[in-house]
Amino acid sequence: MTASPEFTSDTPLNTVLGAASARKVETAFGYTTVGQMLSHFPRRYMEIGELSKISELPVGEDVTIVAEVKTVNQRRMHSRSGFLLEVVVSDALGPEQSTLRMTFFNGYEAKKELQVGSTAMFSGKVTIYRNHMELTHPEYSLLDTAERADPRPIPIYPATAKFPNKKIREIMEMVLAGVDPLGFPEFIPESVLEKQRIPGRVVAYENIHRPQTVAQGYAARKRFAFEEAFLLQLALAQRRVHRLQQPAIARRGTGDGLLAAFDKTLPFTLTDGQVLAGMEISEDLVRGHPMNRLLQGEVGSGKTLVALRAMLQVIDSGGQTALLAPTEVLAQQHHQSIKKLLGSLGTGGELGSDPRATRVDLLTGSAGAKERKRVLLGAASGETGILVGTHSLLSDMVSFVDLGLVVVDEQHRFGVEQRDALRSKADTPPHMLVMTATPIPRTVAMTVFGDLEVSLMRTLPPGRAPIATHLVPLQLPAMQQRLFARMVEETAKGHQVYVVCPRISEKVLEDDYLPMPVEPMPNTAGDDGPARPATMTVEKMMELLQSMDIFANTEIRALHGRMPSEEKAEAMQAFDSGRASILVSTTVIEVGVDVHNATLMVIIDAENFGISQLHQLRGRIGRGGLPGTCLMATWLDAEHPSVARLRAVESTTDGFLLAESDLNERREGDILGANQSGSRSTLKVLRVMKDAKLIARAREAAESVVDGEAGLGSYPGLQAAVEEWVDEDMQAFLERG
Ligand code: ADP
Ligand code: MG
């Protein structure tokens, strides 16, 4: 161990902590260097200044207390695995000694640390359970005698049972004591630091780990958040510069080609949003570098039409286009609706077709050998103007004569390699249009989707009927009956009904579906409220409905991602044509499915879905001028925390508002898709929602550096930091755009 200031960012931790401790740190967090350790930032701080007395705790509020542990008790839970740790503490601040109970679900860390007789600072929300106040899973930090007198804030770190907060703080002290300022050179330009009013690197490390005041700690955090945003935006700005230097074929279209003919046949007028987005895209296509545009629009705002018009402009210019959809059902739908929209203009290659017509084909994994060959030939010969498909479009077998535009629907489901695979099918990079119905606030879009221009469509085509959304508590038998009665009412009127279930069967989930975590009810000493049945499945729902007399004469179909594709197509066709009145399905209908006669959507065990997903789902109804009703059914209590999500969806149909609550609720990793790839969360300090303003400022600062006279090259330290920061993960992340 040493206290002389000699550590640089790269100093191995074992020279600081000794081999044994360093190994433990590595096991717990994966850190091996001083720089990595110092970047383990506190989640928050606790402060003696904000102490409350146990005897005067306000119910429902967040409090911090200092108290002594009196008893520790471990109990098994009834309905769930794991244990409950009950800790009773008391303080000496009130008129007499008051005690308070705290509970920890699976409190391994607490069990180890909170010994009887120890004193700690606790903080959490005061709740009432069985007439007693308690704190559920509070945060805490053990205090030794000296600390009890120390008014400085206590950092609370992400910790583990093996590596509790106290130990992290001890290590941090050792590391900080040896930091050599020269070992941590500043890479953010002085002028930027000044303008942003953020501390330099070494001061920020000191202040984030050992602040004199909480405000100082947060000011230091701001430096690291800015640093992260700045590096990200620099990398994005460089990518943009690079893209603008790439060549692309300008697709000017012709005044009297397919697009013009198509516009004449359109049975409706374009919405303002469609006109504007159409113009933005059209102008991009004419430029000599590849378009990279995100078309964002509410569910039902008519994105397909905008994309189709862009495709026609490219076809008019001699190019071919591809439309990539995330699921087979959606690919089929797109193919069908494009064929329908184009009418005789989409019959190219067919007998007696319109001479101006282009050929529209569908390629999915389940295409038979003969059909596959036909489709591949059409693309390879240049005859096909529009090729719609799923991942199978990415196969090496697929080639084009002149691929000019790639449209990706619901892009968040496609990875980098996949889009690169498509890009590589053209000699010069094709233009790229990405469509998403998940509304994304602008700052998030520019962070999450990187180097993308954004077109926004907030208006819906006229004639859209409103959708009423209601929560249906399934514990009440009367409500269950009402639910089925509503289904009967709709089908009796000749309308159609979607029933959405979270799972395909007991064992099988939809492929890209991750259930929302349903939090435990607070204050339940191990019990989860009234028993609720296992999550509803498509299989069980089919059985249930088919066994009910009221549906004896109703044709009901099932649809999910694991069905063979002919069956999928057949089920969809039956529902589309109105033959089947009820479609029981998973989230495969979440995007794109467009059946105008559907007026009711029943979502069973709705708490399993996220806000955006629920919003997407209900966007399937009310499409044909008939008012729609969405019933979100749940077994959960009205007070259950997960029901708040459902209430949010119930309260508004503004997708942009909902997207914000959704993003606020999700962990960062979810937004960035990191949890799917299993890699570390890409952003460490930044919170894309909370730090929106900071991100915007970082973008400005990054642009002024990159667009400045000598560019990033004139700041070698900064350039190196960007390069180091853009590791493989990050590269993948950046290329999402
Ligand atoms: P989304 O943006 O959700 O993908 P779609 O492209 O599926 O929306 O469009 C929804 C429906 O609205 C389709 O049936 C489409 O034909 C129709 N539509 C698109 N644009 C208009 C318009 N300008 N006026 C009327 N209906 C339109
Ligand atoms: Mg769509």
PDB file of C-alpha atoms in Angstrom, residues 463-468 599 621-622 625-629 653:
ATOM      1  CA  GLY A 463     -61.455   9.762 -40.124  1.00  0.00           C
ATOM      2  CA  ARG A 464     -59.625   8.042 -37.317  1.00  0.00           C
ATOM      3  CA  ALA A 465     -62.047   7.189 -34.578  1.00  0.00           C
ATOM      4  CA  PRO A 466     -61.019   7.683 -30.978  1.00  0.00           C
ATOM      5  CA  ILE A 467     -59.921   4.704 -28.913  1.00  0.00           C
ATOM      6  CA  ALA A 468     -61.271   4.401 -25.394  1.00  0.00           C
ATOM      7  CA  THR A 599     -62.990  -2.425 -32.982  1.00  0.00           C
ATOM      8  CA  ILE A 621     -57.973  -0.873 -33.627  1.00  0.00           C
ATOM      9  CA  GLY A 622     -60.077   2.129 -34.554  1.00  0.00           C
ATOM     10  CA  GLY A 625     -63.511   5.102 -38.801  1.00  0.00           C
ATOM     11  CA  LEU A 626     -65.236   2.885 -36.222  1.00  0.00           C
ATOM     12  CA  PRO A 627     -64.531   3.860 -32.629  1.00  0.00           C
ATOM     13  CA  GLY A 628     -62.295   1.391 -30.848  1.00  0.00           C
ATOM     14  CA  THR A 629     -62.132   0.069 -27.317  1.00  0.00           C
ATOM     15  CA  THR A 653     -53.456   8.321 -26.398  1.00  0.00           C
TER      16      THR A 653
END
